[in-house]
GROMACS .gro file of C-alpha atoms in nm:
model
  506
    1UNK     CA    1  -3.204  -1.029  -1.999
    2UNK     CA    2  -3.190  -0.700  -1.807
    3UNK     CA    3  -3.197  -0.753  -1.434
    4UNK     CA    4  -3.416  -0.520  -1.229
    5UNK     CA    5  -3.278  -0.427  -0.887
    6UNK     CA    6  -3.509  -0.432  -0.592
    7UNK     CA    7  -3.509  -0.107  -0.393
    8UNK     CA    8  -3.236  -0.086  -0.129
    9UNK     CA    9  -3.155   0.187   0.116
   10UNK     CA   10  -2.810   0.226  -0.040
   11UNK     CA   11  -2.963   0.326  -0.372
   12UNK     CA   12  -3.114   0.656  -0.269
   13UNK     CA   13  -3.332   0.890  -0.472
   14UNK     CA   14  -3.472   0.596  -0.669
   15UNK     CA   15  -3.172   0.599  -0.905
   16UNK     CA   16  -2.995   0.290  -1.031
   17UNK     CA   17  -2.646   0.188  -1.140
   18UNK     CA   18  -2.442   0.414  -1.370
   19UNK     CA   19  -2.173   0.275  -1.602
   20UNK     CA   20  -1.866   0.449  -1.745
   21UNK     CA   21  -1.658   0.290  -2.021
   22UNK     CA   22  -1.317   0.460  -2.040
   23UNK     CA   23  -1.120   0.387  -2.358
   24UNK     CA   24  -0.766   0.500  -2.290
   25UNK     CA   25  -0.438   0.464  -2.474
   26UNK     CA   26  -0.323   0.184  -2.246
   27UNK     CA   27  -0.633   0.046  -2.074
   28UNK     CA   28  -0.997  -0.011  -2.158
   29UNK     CA   29  -1.203  -0.001  -1.840
   30UNK     CA   30  -1.560  -0.051  -1.725
   31UNK     CA   31  -1.668   0.095  -1.391
   32UNK     CA   32  -2.025   0.051  -1.267
   33UNK     CA   33  -2.122   0.283  -0.983
   34UNK     CA   34  -2.406   0.211  -0.744
   35UNK     CA   35  -2.573   0.541  -0.827
   36UNK     CA   36  -2.504   0.904  -0.909
   37UNK     CA   37  -2.397   1.052  -0.575
   38UNK     CA   38  -2.150   1.289  -0.410
   39UNK     CA   39  -1.937   0.985  -0.326
   40UNK     CA   40  -2.025   0.722  -0.589
   41UNK     CA   41  -1.954   0.366  -0.477
   42UNK     CA   42  -1.820   0.112  -0.724
   43UNK     CA   43  -2.036  -0.193  -0.783
   44UNK     CA   44  -1.796  -0.336  -1.039
   45UNK     CA   45  -1.458  -0.240  -1.185
   46UNK     CA   46  -1.265  -0.418  -1.458
   47UNK     CA   47  -0.987  -0.316  -1.695
   48UNK     CA   48  -0.798  -0.466  -1.985
   49UNK     CA   49  -0.454  -0.333  -2.084
   50UNK     CA   50  -0.527  -0.337  -2.456
   51UNK     CA   51  -0.245  -0.096  -2.548
   52UNK     CA   52  -0.443   0.096  -2.809
   53UNK     CA   53  -0.182   0.373  -2.807
   54UNK     CA   54   0.109   0.143  -2.880
   55UNK     CA   55   0.264   0.239  -3.214
   56UNK     CA   56   0.038   0.540  -3.280
   57UNK     CA   57   0.326   0.790  -3.261
   58UNK     CA   58   0.527   0.592  -3.519
   59UNK     CA   59   0.255   0.470  -3.757
   60UNK     CA   60  -0.033   0.709  -3.695
   61UNK     CA   61  -0.264   0.410  -3.645
   62UNK     CA   62  -0.383   0.188  -3.362
   63UNK     CA   63  -0.260  -0.167  -3.416
   64UNK     CA   64  -0.529  -0.406  -3.540
   65UNK     CA   65  -0.456  -0.665  -3.269
   66UNK     CA   66  -0.506  -0.396  -3.000
   67UNK     CA   67  -0.828  -0.280  -3.164
   68UNK     CA   68  -0.962  -0.635  -3.184
   69UNK     CA   69  -0.861  -0.703  -2.824
   70UNK     CA   70  -1.046  -0.389  -2.708
   71UNK     CA   71  -1.358  -0.467  -2.911
   72UNK     CA   72  -1.363  -0.820  -2.771
   73UNK     CA   73  -1.351  -0.684  -2.416
   74UNK     CA   74  -1.632  -0.440  -2.497
   75UNK     CA   75  -1.854  -0.739  -2.575
   76UNK     CA   76  -1.804  -0.858  -2.218
   77UNK     CA   77  -1.861  -0.506  -2.088
   78UNK     CA   78  -2.192  -0.483  -2.274
   79UNK     CA   79  -2.316  -0.806  -2.119
   80UNK     CA   80  -2.222  -0.683  -1.772
   81UNK     CA   81  -2.388  -0.345  -1.826
   82UNK     CA   82  -2.712  -0.517  -1.927
   83UNK     CA   83  -2.692  -0.774  -1.646
   84UNK     CA   84  -2.648  -0.512  -1.374
   85UNK     CA   85  -2.940  -0.301  -1.500
   86UNK     CA   86  -2.748   0.022  -1.554
   87UNK     CA   87  -2.972   0.325  -1.597
   88UNK     CA   88  -2.704   0.536  -1.766
   89UNK     CA   89  -2.400   0.459  -1.982
   90UNK     CA   90  -2.123   0.710  -2.051
   91UNK     CA   91  -1.839   0.629  -2.291
   92UNK     CA   92  -1.523   0.839  -2.318
   93UNK     CA   93  -1.213   0.797  -2.531
   94UNK     CA   94  -0.882   0.979  -2.504
   95UNK     CA   95  -0.546   1.016  -2.682
   96UNK     CA   96  -0.527   0.693  -2.887
   97UNK     CA   97  -0.873   0.737  -3.040
   98UNK     CA   98  -0.833   1.110  -3.105
   99UNK     CA   99  -0.477   1.099  -3.245
  100UNK     CA  100  -0.491   0.790  -3.470
  101UNK     CA  101  -0.593   0.769  -3.834
  102UNK     CA  102  -0.821   0.472  -3.768
  103UNK     CA  103  -0.963   0.627  -3.451
  104UNK     CA  104  -1.291   0.746  -3.611
  105UNK     CA  105  -1.366   0.402  -3.758
  106UNK     CA  106  -1.293   0.239  -3.422
  107UNK     CA  107  -1.522   0.484  -3.242
  108UNK     CA  108  -1.805   0.414  -3.489
  109UNK     CA  109  -1.774   0.041  -3.416
  110UNK     CA  110  -1.786   0.107  -3.042
  111UNK     CA  111  -2.095   0.328  -3.077
  112UNK     CA  112  -2.274   0.073  -3.292
  113UNK     CA  113  -2.190  -0.211  -3.060
  114UNK     CA  114  -2.266  -0.041  -2.727
  115UNK     CA  115  -2.558   0.159  -2.871
  116UNK     CA  116  -2.439   0.480  -2.707
  117UNK     CA  117  -2.235   0.782  -2.821
  118UNK     CA  118  -1.862   0.799  -2.754
  119UNK     CA  119  -1.728   1.128  -2.631
  120UNK     CA  120  -1.373   1.184  -2.754
  121UNK     CA  121  -1.204   1.414  -2.505
  122UNK     CA  122  -0.945   1.658  -2.634
  123UNK     CA  123  -0.644   1.737  -2.416
  124UNK     CA  124  -0.801   2.033  -2.235
  125UNK     CA  125  -1.120   1.835  -2.164
  126UNK     CA  126  -0.920   1.543  -2.031
  127UNK     CA  127  -0.730   1.780  -1.801
  128UNK     CA  128  -1.056   1.942  -1.689
  129UNK     CA  129  -1.226   1.613  -1.596
  130UNK     CA  130  -0.914   1.481  -1.423
  131UNK     CA  131  -0.908   1.797  -1.213
  132UNK     CA  132  -1.281   1.767  -1.144
  133UNK     CA  133  -1.221   1.408  -1.033
  134UNK     CA  134  -0.962   1.526  -0.781
  135UNK     CA  135  -1.201   1.799  -0.661
  136UNK     CA  136  -1.462   1.524  -0.613
  137UNK     CA  137  -1.217   1.301  -0.427
  138UNK     CA  138  -1.049   1.547  -0.192
  139UNK     CA  139  -1.171   1.810   0.050
  140UNK     CA  140  -1.081   2.160  -0.073
  141UNK     CA  141  -0.770   2.055  -0.272
  142UNK     CA  142  -0.517   2.315  -0.386
  143UNK     CA  143  -0.229   2.252  -0.624
  144UNK     CA  144  -0.168   2.093  -0.962
  145UNK     CA  145  -0.331   1.777  -1.100
  146UNK     CA  146  -0.138   1.557  -1.342
  147UNK     CA  147  -0.301   1.270  -1.529
  148UNK     CA  148  -0.056   1.041  -1.707
  149UNK     CA  149  -0.209   0.793  -1.948
  150UNK     CA  150  -0.063   0.582  -2.223
  151UNK     CA  151  -0.072   0.856  -2.486
  152UNK     CA  152  -0.058   1.190  -2.307
  153UNK     CA  153   0.002   1.382  -1.987
  154UNK     CA  154  -0.245   1.648  -1.874
  155UNK     CA  155  -0.161   1.920  -1.621
  156UNK     CA  156  -0.410   2.161  -1.464
  157UNK     CA  157  -0.422   2.383  -1.159
  158UNK     CA  158  -0.707   2.353  -0.906
  159UNK     CA  159  -0.807   2.622  -0.660
  160UNK     CA  160  -1.123   2.692  -0.458
  161UNK     CA  161  -1.300   2.393  -0.609
  162UNK     CA  162  -1.248   2.508  -0.968
  163UNK     CA  163  -1.014   2.364  -1.237
  164UNK     CA  164  -0.793   2.608  -1.424
  165UNK     CA  165  -0.701   2.592  -1.792
  166UNK     CA  166  -0.543   2.257  -1.869
  167UNK     CA  167  -0.244   2.174  -2.086
  168UNK     CA  168  -0.165   1.846  -2.259
  169UNK     CA  169   0.176   1.700  -2.347
  170UNK     CA  170   0.278   1.399  -2.561
  171UNK     CA  171   0.426   1.231  -2.252
  172UNK     CA  172   0.203   0.927  -2.205
  173UNK     CA  173   0.386   0.610  -2.103
  174UNK     CA  174   0.347   0.415  -2.428
  175UNK     CA  175   0.411   0.710  -2.654
  176UNK     CA  176   0.716   0.839  -2.465
  177UNK     CA  177   0.869   0.494  -2.439
  178UNK     CA  178   0.848   0.451  -2.816
  179UNK     CA  179   0.974   0.801  -2.890
  180UNK     CA  180   1.273   0.742  -2.660
  181UNK     CA  181   1.344   0.400  -2.811
  182UNK     CA  182   1.297   0.248  -2.466
  183UNK     CA  183   1.587   0.452  -2.322
  184UNK     CA  184   1.489   0.607  -1.990
  185UNK     CA  185   1.757   0.878  -1.993
  186UNK     CA  186   1.632   0.993  -2.331
  187UNK     CA  187   1.273   0.982  -2.206
  188UNK     CA  188   1.371   1.207  -1.916
  189UNK     CA  189   1.530   1.462  -2.150
  190UNK     CA  190   1.223   1.461  -2.377
  191UNK     CA  191   0.999   1.519  -2.074
  192UNK     CA  192   1.222   1.796  -1.941
  193UNK     CA  193   1.217   1.972  -2.278
  194UNK     CA  194   0.840   1.934  -2.322
  195UNK     CA  195   0.766   2.075  -1.977
  196UNK     CA  196   1.007   2.368  -2.013
  197UNK     CA  197   0.754   2.568  -2.210
  198UNK     CA  198   0.474   2.522  -1.954
  199UNK     CA  199   0.372   2.832  -1.763
  200UNK     CA  200   0.367   2.681  -1.414
  201UNK     CA  201   0.111   2.841  -1.180
  202UNK     CA  202   0.256   3.062  -0.908
  203UNK     CA  203   0.168   2.860  -0.600
  204UNK     CA  204   0.234   2.992  -0.251
  205UNK     CA  205   0.437   2.788   0.001
  206UNK     CA  206   0.214   2.520   0.149
  207UNK     CA  207   0.011   2.493  -0.172
  208UNK     CA  208   0.266   2.317  -0.393
  209UNK     CA  209   0.090   1.983  -0.392
  210UNK     CA  210   0.099   1.757  -0.697
  211UNK     CA  211  -0.199   1.522  -0.732
  212UNK     CA  212  -0.099   1.219  -0.937
  213UNK     CA  213  -0.375   1.052  -1.142
  214UNK     CA  214  -0.349   0.743  -1.362
  215UNK     CA  215  -0.270   0.375  -1.332
  216UNK     CA  216   0.103   0.406  -1.399
  217UNK     CA  217   0.154   0.654  -1.119
  218UNK     CA  218  -0.071   0.461  -0.881
  219UNK     CA  219   0.144   0.154  -0.946
  220UNK     CA  220   0.451   0.363  -0.868
  221UNK     CA  221   0.289   0.481  -0.545
  222UNK     CA  222   0.196   0.127  -0.445
  223UNK     CA  223   0.556   0.018  -0.494
  224UNK     CA  224   0.673   0.298  -0.263
  225UNK     CA  225   0.408   0.209  -0.007
  226UNK     CA  226   0.507  -0.160  -0.001
  227UNK     CA  227   0.882  -0.092   0.005
  228UNK     CA  228   0.834   0.132   0.309
  229UNK     CA  229   0.606  -0.116   0.493
  230UNK     CA  230   0.337   0.148   0.517
  231UNK     CA  231   0.063  -0.007   0.732
  232UNK     CA  232  -0.246   0.105   0.538
  233UNK     CA  233  -0.279  -0.025   0.182
  234UNK     CA  234  -0.510   0.254   0.064
  235UNK     CA  235  -0.366   0.447  -0.230
  236UNK     CA  236  -0.610   0.736  -0.228
  237UNK     CA  237  -0.452   1.032  -0.048
  238UNK     CA  238  -0.125   0.846   0.008
  239UNK     CA  239   0.128   1.126   0.051
  240UNK     CA  240   0.505   1.145   0.002
  241UNK     CA  241   0.737   1.438   0.063
  242UNK     CA  242   0.847   1.570  -0.280
  243UNK     CA  243   1.220   1.535  -0.216
  244UNK     CA  244   1.171   1.173  -0.111
  245UNK     CA  245   0.948   1.113  -0.414
  246UNK     CA  246   1.210   1.253  -0.654
  247UNK     CA  247   1.479   1.030  -0.502
  248UNK     CA  248   1.246   0.729  -0.526
  249UNK     CA  249   1.172   0.803  -0.894
  250UNK     CA  250   1.546   0.808  -0.968
  251UNK     CA  251   1.596   0.480  -0.783
  252UNK     CA  252   1.329   0.288  -0.977
  253UNK     CA  253   1.411   0.433  -1.322
  254UNK     CA  254   1.535   0.089  -1.428
  255UNK     CA  255   1.411  -0.092  -1.741
  256UNK     CA  256   1.120  -0.320  -1.652
  257UNK     CA  257   1.198  -0.254  -1.281
  258UNK     CA  258   1.465  -0.525  -1.298
  259UNK     CA  259   1.631  -0.568  -0.960
  260UNK     CA  260   1.401  -0.317  -0.788
  261UNK     CA  261   1.301  -0.437  -0.444
  262UNK     CA  262   0.946  -0.578  -0.422
  263UNK     CA  263   0.873  -0.489  -0.786
  264UNK     CA  264   0.651  -0.799  -0.804
  265UNK     CA  265   0.371  -0.591  -0.648
  266UNK     CA  266   0.345  -0.420  -0.989
  267UNK     CA  267   0.166  -0.625  -1.254
  268UNK     CA  268   0.386  -0.760  -1.535
  269UNK     CA  269   0.196  -0.550  -1.789
  270UNK     CA  270   0.264  -0.231  -1.591
  271UNK     CA  271   0.631  -0.291  -1.517
  272UNK     CA  272   0.769  -0.155  -1.847
  273UNK     CA  273   0.567   0.169  -1.800
  274UNK     CA  274   0.634   0.244  -1.432
  275UNK     CA  275   1.000   0.347  -1.492
  276UNK     CA  276   0.880   0.579  -1.770
  277UNK     CA  277   0.623   0.719  -1.531
  278UNK     CA  278   0.903   0.770  -1.278
  279UNK     CA  279   1.119   0.981  -1.511
  280UNK     CA  280   0.820   1.199  -1.606
  281UNK     CA  281   0.714   1.237  -1.244
  282UNK     CA  282   1.066   1.340  -1.144
  283UNK     CA  283   1.063   1.614  -1.408
  284UNK     CA  284   0.717   1.737  -1.307
  285UNK     CA  285   0.794   1.753  -0.934
  286UNK     CA  286   1.124   1.928  -1.001
  287UNK     CA  287   0.983   2.182  -1.248
  288UNK     CA  288   0.687   2.282  -1.027
  289UNK     CA  289   0.905   2.293  -0.712
  290UNK     CA  290   0.658   2.063  -0.544
  291UNK     CA  291   0.644   2.021  -0.168
  292UNK     CA  292   0.443   1.701  -0.161
  293UNK     CA  293   0.311   1.427  -0.390
  294UNK     CA  294  -0.039   1.292  -0.329
  295UNK     CA  295  -0.190   0.997  -0.517
  296UNK     CA  296  -0.551   1.011  -0.630
  297UNK     CA  297  -0.779   0.715  -0.700
  298UNK     CA  298  -1.031   0.953  -0.858
  299UNK     CA  299  -0.991   1.105  -1.202
  300UNK     CA  300  -1.168   1.150  -1.535
  301UNK     CA  301  -1.450   0.902  -1.466
  302UNK     CA  302  -1.539   1.051  -1.128
  303UNK     CA  303  -1.503   1.399  -1.277
  304UNK     CA  304  -1.760   1.316  -1.544
  305UNK     CA  305  -2.010   1.202  -1.281
  306UNK     CA  306  -1.933   1.493  -1.047
  307UNK     CA  307  -2.022   1.737  -1.325
  308UNK     CA  308  -2.368   1.581  -1.350
  309UNK     CA  309  -2.453   1.657  -0.986
  310UNK     CA  310  -2.648   1.973  -0.902
  311UNK     CA  311  -2.425   2.246  -0.751
  312UNK     CA  312  -2.565   2.199  -0.401
  313UNK     CA  313  -2.466   1.828  -0.408
  314UNK     CA  314  -2.122   1.910  -0.546
  315UNK     CA  315  -2.067   2.134  -0.244
  316UNK     CA  316  -2.145   1.857   0.008
  317UNK     CA  317  -1.863   1.715   0.219
  318UNK     CA  318  -1.776   1.373   0.069
  319UNK     CA  319  -1.678   1.220   0.405
  320UNK     CA  320  -2.003   1.327   0.569
  321UNK     CA  321  -2.210   1.198   0.277
  322UNK     CA  322  -2.030   0.862   0.264
  323UNK     CA  323  -2.056   0.823   0.642
  324UNK     CA  324  -2.424   0.911   0.637
  325UNK     CA  325  -2.498   0.648   0.374
  326UNK     CA  326  -2.304   0.382   0.564
  327UNK     CA  327  -2.498   0.487   0.873
  328UNK     CA  328  -2.829   0.439   0.692
  329UNK     CA  329  -2.723   0.094   0.572
  330UNK     CA  330  -2.575  -0.042   0.895
  331UNK     CA  331  -2.681   0.151   1.208
  332UNK     CA  332  -2.961   0.067   1.449
  333UNK     CA  333  -3.096   0.420   1.429
  334UNK     CA  334  -2.969   0.672   1.172
  335UNK     CA  335  -3.170   0.940   1.349
  336UNK     CA  336  -2.975   0.870   1.669
  337UNK     CA  337  -2.649   0.924   1.478
  338UNK     CA  338  -2.775   1.264   1.362
  339UNK     CA  339  -2.866   1.345   1.724
  340UNK     CA  340  -2.511   1.254   1.827
  341UNK     CA  341  -2.379   1.528   1.601
  342UNK     CA  342  -2.589   1.795   1.774
  343UNK     CA  343  -2.522   1.648   2.120
  344UNK     CA  344  -2.145   1.636   2.079
  345UNK     CA  345  -2.153   1.987   1.928
  346UNK     CA  346  -2.306   2.109   2.254
  347UNK     CA  347  -2.083   1.890   2.471
  348UNK     CA  348  -1.758   2.005   2.308
  349UNK     CA  349  -1.877   2.366   2.325
  350UNK     CA  350  -1.954   2.343   2.698
  351UNK     CA  351  -1.627   2.165   2.768
  352UNK     CA  352  -1.445   2.434   2.563
  353UNK     CA  353  -1.265   2.176   2.352
  354UNK     CA  354  -1.094   2.358   2.067
  355UNK     CA  355  -1.145   2.213   1.719
  356UNK     CA  356  -1.038   2.315   1.371
  357UNK     CA  357  -1.301   2.310   1.096
  358UNK     CA  358  -1.152   1.981   0.973
  359UNK     CA  359  -1.169   1.827   1.322
  360UNK     CA  360  -1.534   1.926   1.353
  361UNK     CA  361  -1.625   1.760   1.025
  362UNK     CA  362  -1.437   1.446   1.129
  363UNK     CA  363  -1.622   1.435   1.462
  364UNK     CA  364  -1.953   1.461   1.276
  365UNK     CA  365  -1.848   1.174   1.046
  366UNK     CA  366  -1.746   0.962   1.348
  367UNK     CA  367  -2.089   1.018   1.504
  368UNK     CA  368  -2.252   0.887   1.186
  369UNK     CA  369  -2.022   0.583   1.187
  370UNK     CA  370  -2.041   0.513   1.560
  371UNK     CA  371  -2.289   0.223   1.541
  372UNK     CA  372  -2.210   0.057   1.206
  373UNK     CA  373  -2.063  -0.253   1.379
  374UNK     CA  374  -2.356  -0.330   1.604
  375UNK     CA  375  -2.457  -0.653   1.426
  376UNK     CA  376  -2.121  -0.812   1.508
  377UNK     CA  377  -2.064  -1.012   1.826
  378UNK     CA  378  -2.018  -0.763   2.114
  379UNK     CA  379  -1.655  -0.872   2.160
  380UNK     CA  380  -1.572  -0.777   1.801
  381UNK     CA  381  -1.780  -0.466   1.734
  382UNK     CA  382  -1.489  -0.231   1.788
  383UNK     CA  383  -1.250  -0.436   1.577
  384UNK     CA  384  -1.499  -0.480   1.295
  385UNK     CA  385  -1.585  -0.110   1.293
  386UNK     CA  386  -1.217  -0.019   1.286
  387UNK     CA  387  -1.150  -0.253   0.993
  388UNK     CA  388  -1.447  -0.121   0.794
  389UNK     CA  389  -1.357   0.244   0.847
  390UNK     CA  390  -0.981   0.217   0.803
  391UNK     CA  391  -1.022   0.029   0.473
  392UNK     CA  392  -1.340   0.191   0.340
  393UNK     CA  393  -1.340   0.357   0.000
  394UNK     CA  394  -1.379   0.699   0.158
  395UNK     CA  395  -1.258   1.007  -0.022
  396UNK     CA  396  -1.205   1.356   0.113
  397UNK     CA  397  -0.979   1.267   0.406
  398UNK     CA  398  -0.612   1.196   0.460
  399UNK     CA  399  -0.480   0.886   0.633
  400UNK     CA  400  -0.440   1.052   0.975
  401UNK     CA  401  -0.807   1.154   0.958
  402UNK     CA  402  -0.901   0.798   0.863
  403UNK     CA  403  -0.716   0.682   1.176
  404UNK     CA  404  -0.914   0.931   1.387
  405UNK     CA  405  -1.248   0.798   1.261
  406UNK     CA  406  -1.140   0.437   1.316
  407UNK     CA  407  -1.008   0.502   1.666
  408UNK     CA  408  -1.303   0.710   1.789
  409UNK     CA  409  -1.550   0.434   1.696
  410UNK     CA  410  -1.317   0.164   1.831
  411UNK     CA  411  -1.300   0.345   2.168
  412UNK     CA  412  -1.679   0.376   2.170
  413UNK     CA  413  -1.711  -0.006   2.165
  414UNK     CA  414  -1.394  -0.130   2.334
  415UNK     CA  415  -1.321   0.131   2.600
  416UNK     CA  416  -1.034   0.377   2.618
  417UNK     CA  417  -0.745   0.133   2.660
  418UNK     CA  418  -0.493   0.254   2.406
  419UNK     CA  419  -0.298  -0.072   2.414
  420UNK     CA  420  -0.590  -0.249   2.245
  421UNK     CA  421  -0.584  -0.013   1.948
  422UNK     CA  422  -0.447  -0.142   1.618
  423UNK     CA  423  -0.079  -0.054   1.556
  424UNK     CA  424  -0.184   0.044   1.203
  425UNK     CA  425  -0.399   0.324   1.343
  426UNK     CA  426  -0.139   0.428   1.601
  427UNK     CA  427   0.118   0.464   1.322
  428UNK     CA  428  -0.106   0.699   1.122
  429UNK     CA  429  -0.218   0.922   1.409
  430UNK     CA  430  -0.108   1.269   1.497
  431UNK     CA  431  -0.101   1.327   1.875
  432UNK     CA  432  -0.367   1.595   1.846
  433UNK     CA  433  -0.611   1.367   1.664
  434UNK     CA  434  -0.535   1.078   1.900
  435UNK     CA  435  -0.640   1.288   2.201
  436UNK     CA  436  -0.957   1.413   2.031
  437UNK     CA  437  -1.052   1.061   1.919
  438UNK     CA  438  -1.028   0.942   2.279
  439UNK     CA  439  -1.241   1.232   2.403
  440UNK     CA  440  -1.506   1.162   2.140
  441UNK     CA  441  -1.491   0.789   2.214
  442UNK     CA  442  -1.557   0.859   2.582
  443UNK     CA  443  -1.852   1.085   2.492
  444UNK     CA  444  -1.999   0.824   2.257
  445UNK     CA  445  -1.974   0.562   2.532
  446UNK     CA  446  -2.186   0.781   2.757
  447UNK     CA  447  -2.441   0.850   2.483
  448UNK     CA  448  -2.475   0.486   2.376
  449UNK     CA  449  -2.532   0.362   2.732
  450UNK     CA  450  -2.775   0.640   2.808
  451UNK     CA  451  -2.988   0.600   2.495
  452UNK     CA  452  -2.936   0.235   2.390
  453UNK     CA  453  -2.821   0.390   2.059
  454UNK     CA  454  -3.180   0.476   1.970
  455UNK     CA  455  -3.323   0.812   1.873
  456UNK     CA  456  -3.537   1.047   2.076
  457UNK     CA  457  -3.357   1.061   2.410
  458UNK     CA  458  -3.034   1.262   2.375
  459UNK     CA  459  -3.209   1.591   2.291
  460UNK     CA  460  -3.382   1.569   2.632
  461UNK     CA  461  -3.054   1.549   2.826
  462UNK     CA  462  -2.947   1.887   2.958
  463UNK     CA  463  -2.582   1.996   2.956
  464UNK     CA  464  -2.519   2.247   3.231
  465UNK     CA  465  -2.190   2.420   3.292
  466UNK     CA  466  -2.112   2.470   3.662
  467UNK     CA  467  -1.827   2.628   3.854
  468UNK     CA  468  -1.691   2.275   3.914
  469UNK     CA  469  -1.730   2.141   3.560
  470UNK     CA  470  -2.021   1.999   3.364
  471UNK     CA  471  -2.345   1.828   3.467
  472UNK     CA  472  -2.564   1.596   3.261
  473UNK     CA  473  -2.914   1.677   3.380
  474UNK     CA  474  -3.160   1.391   3.328
  475UNK     CA  475  -3.443   1.577   3.498
  476UNK     CA  476  -3.745   1.394   3.633
  477UNK     CA  477  -3.855   1.237   3.305
  478UNK     CA  478  -3.526   1.050   3.254
  479UNK     CA  479  -3.437   0.993   3.619
  480UNK     CA  480  -3.498   0.619   3.590
  481UNK     CA  481  -3.206   0.597   3.342
  482UNK     CA  482  -2.959   0.700   3.612
  483UNK     CA  483  -2.740   0.422   3.745
  484UNK     CA  484  -2.400   0.303   3.860
  485UNK     CA  485  -2.272   0.207   3.516
  486UNK     CA  486  -2.376   0.536   3.360
  487UNK     CA  487  -2.202   0.731   3.635
  488UNK     CA  488  -1.883   0.531   3.581
  489UNK     CA  489  -1.879   0.621   3.213
  490UNK     CA  490  -1.956   0.986   3.287
  491UNK     CA  491  -1.670   0.988   3.538
  492UNK     CA  492  -1.443   0.832   3.274
  493UNK     CA  493  -1.537   1.112   3.032
  494UNK     CA  494  -1.447   1.366   3.299
  495UNK     CA  495  -1.104   1.208   3.351
  496UNK     CA  496  -1.042   1.208   2.975
  497UNK     CA  497  -1.108   1.583   2.946
  498UNK     CA  498  -0.958   1.662   3.288
  499UNK     CA  499  -1.283   1.822   3.403
  500UNK     CA  500  -1.539   1.715   3.662
  501UNK     CA  501  -1.842   1.571   3.478
  502UNK     CA  502  -2.138   1.448   3.682
  503UNK     CA  503  -2.500   1.328   3.649
  504UNK     CA  504  -2.804   1.487   3.810
  505UNK     CA  505  -3.151   1.336   3.805
  506UNK     CA  506  -3.487   1.412   3.962
   0.00000   0.00000   0.00000
């Protein structure tokens, strides 16, 4: 029986869940998103490593046991799609289905069973949607996207929010492993030869970023993260210097990761493919003269949904949109959070605090997130907010920016004592962002005490620059809100920005 969702503020525009079934050469996956949005949130995510591409290069056919395994999983997927009341279903298939002799028959069975058309993506389409997924998941990305699946590798340049012309190579993990007879050195030579004919885009210094998409490469990235005791276990936008990444790829190019430190963090089914992914990644980073490697959790599926958004929604900042929705779901007054944006705009302008465009957008996001922990016990609001923000499925920001958002909201609740801040956040910070997070935290502490975190009051508070500093003018109407505690917080703000800040009322 189809379940009908009751309206909830998180499901805006009256839309309902959207499902994507992704039939790849290695995995068959169902992802159900809460709704079509600039930053779609996963309601459910499940994959099965069916290995449809195993043996295709040698026999030209998908193995019957892999086909039956995939079809059996699709029966479960269908039940889940119906149970969750999905309004849309999109099905895509990639290399195994398009390159195998029995691919068309398999696709017909899938279409009959799921009662929806299957879109078989060719190599250039797969590259395009992978690139679009990275554009959806990052803020103004520039570089080259690579999506390594079980049957193929796609490469495509992205610039100014637009994918270039993609290229596809027979360098998927399953296919390459079989072609190289399981020998990693041979796999590396095959990859080097295949990539030699690629016309690499001429990227300027500072733009040579490689965005790695696909489960094999994400597993590789997770292994690096764990080996290096990196404090934040969020793979999206995890970044490694290219030279370090190349050395790491060489170190783990060991069959089945035998003897590799902490290799148990990689699932047993992935372990044979990660070393193959490592030899391909080494060749890619070397050939493109990469400066940095960045891992992406978004790819073809998110690219498909991003394409369906109107252009004005595509242009929205993903961090702002995700923060705004979390604000609507969890804050006392979403309108107050919007007022904080305008109020801190004016405050930072009067205090002459320099910000980059990225720092401004982060401050706006922090204003939207400033009250999401209010339902927790007062002693834990800062800690809970920090945990939610630092581990949220945000896209469009790097890990240092994530630390800034977490810290600014933590300071707003807990005060400006840096010793109380999580060592995880302190590790990720840049000094510049740490200082600006503290300034914003001090400003938010003033605003929350002044307004009780409710809308309608902040726009009435005057900000007046004087020869001695800055004055918050409450006027006659708000004079009764003046008090000892407010003046202490205003004084604390002044000390944080090294400027005299005072209150005037009456």
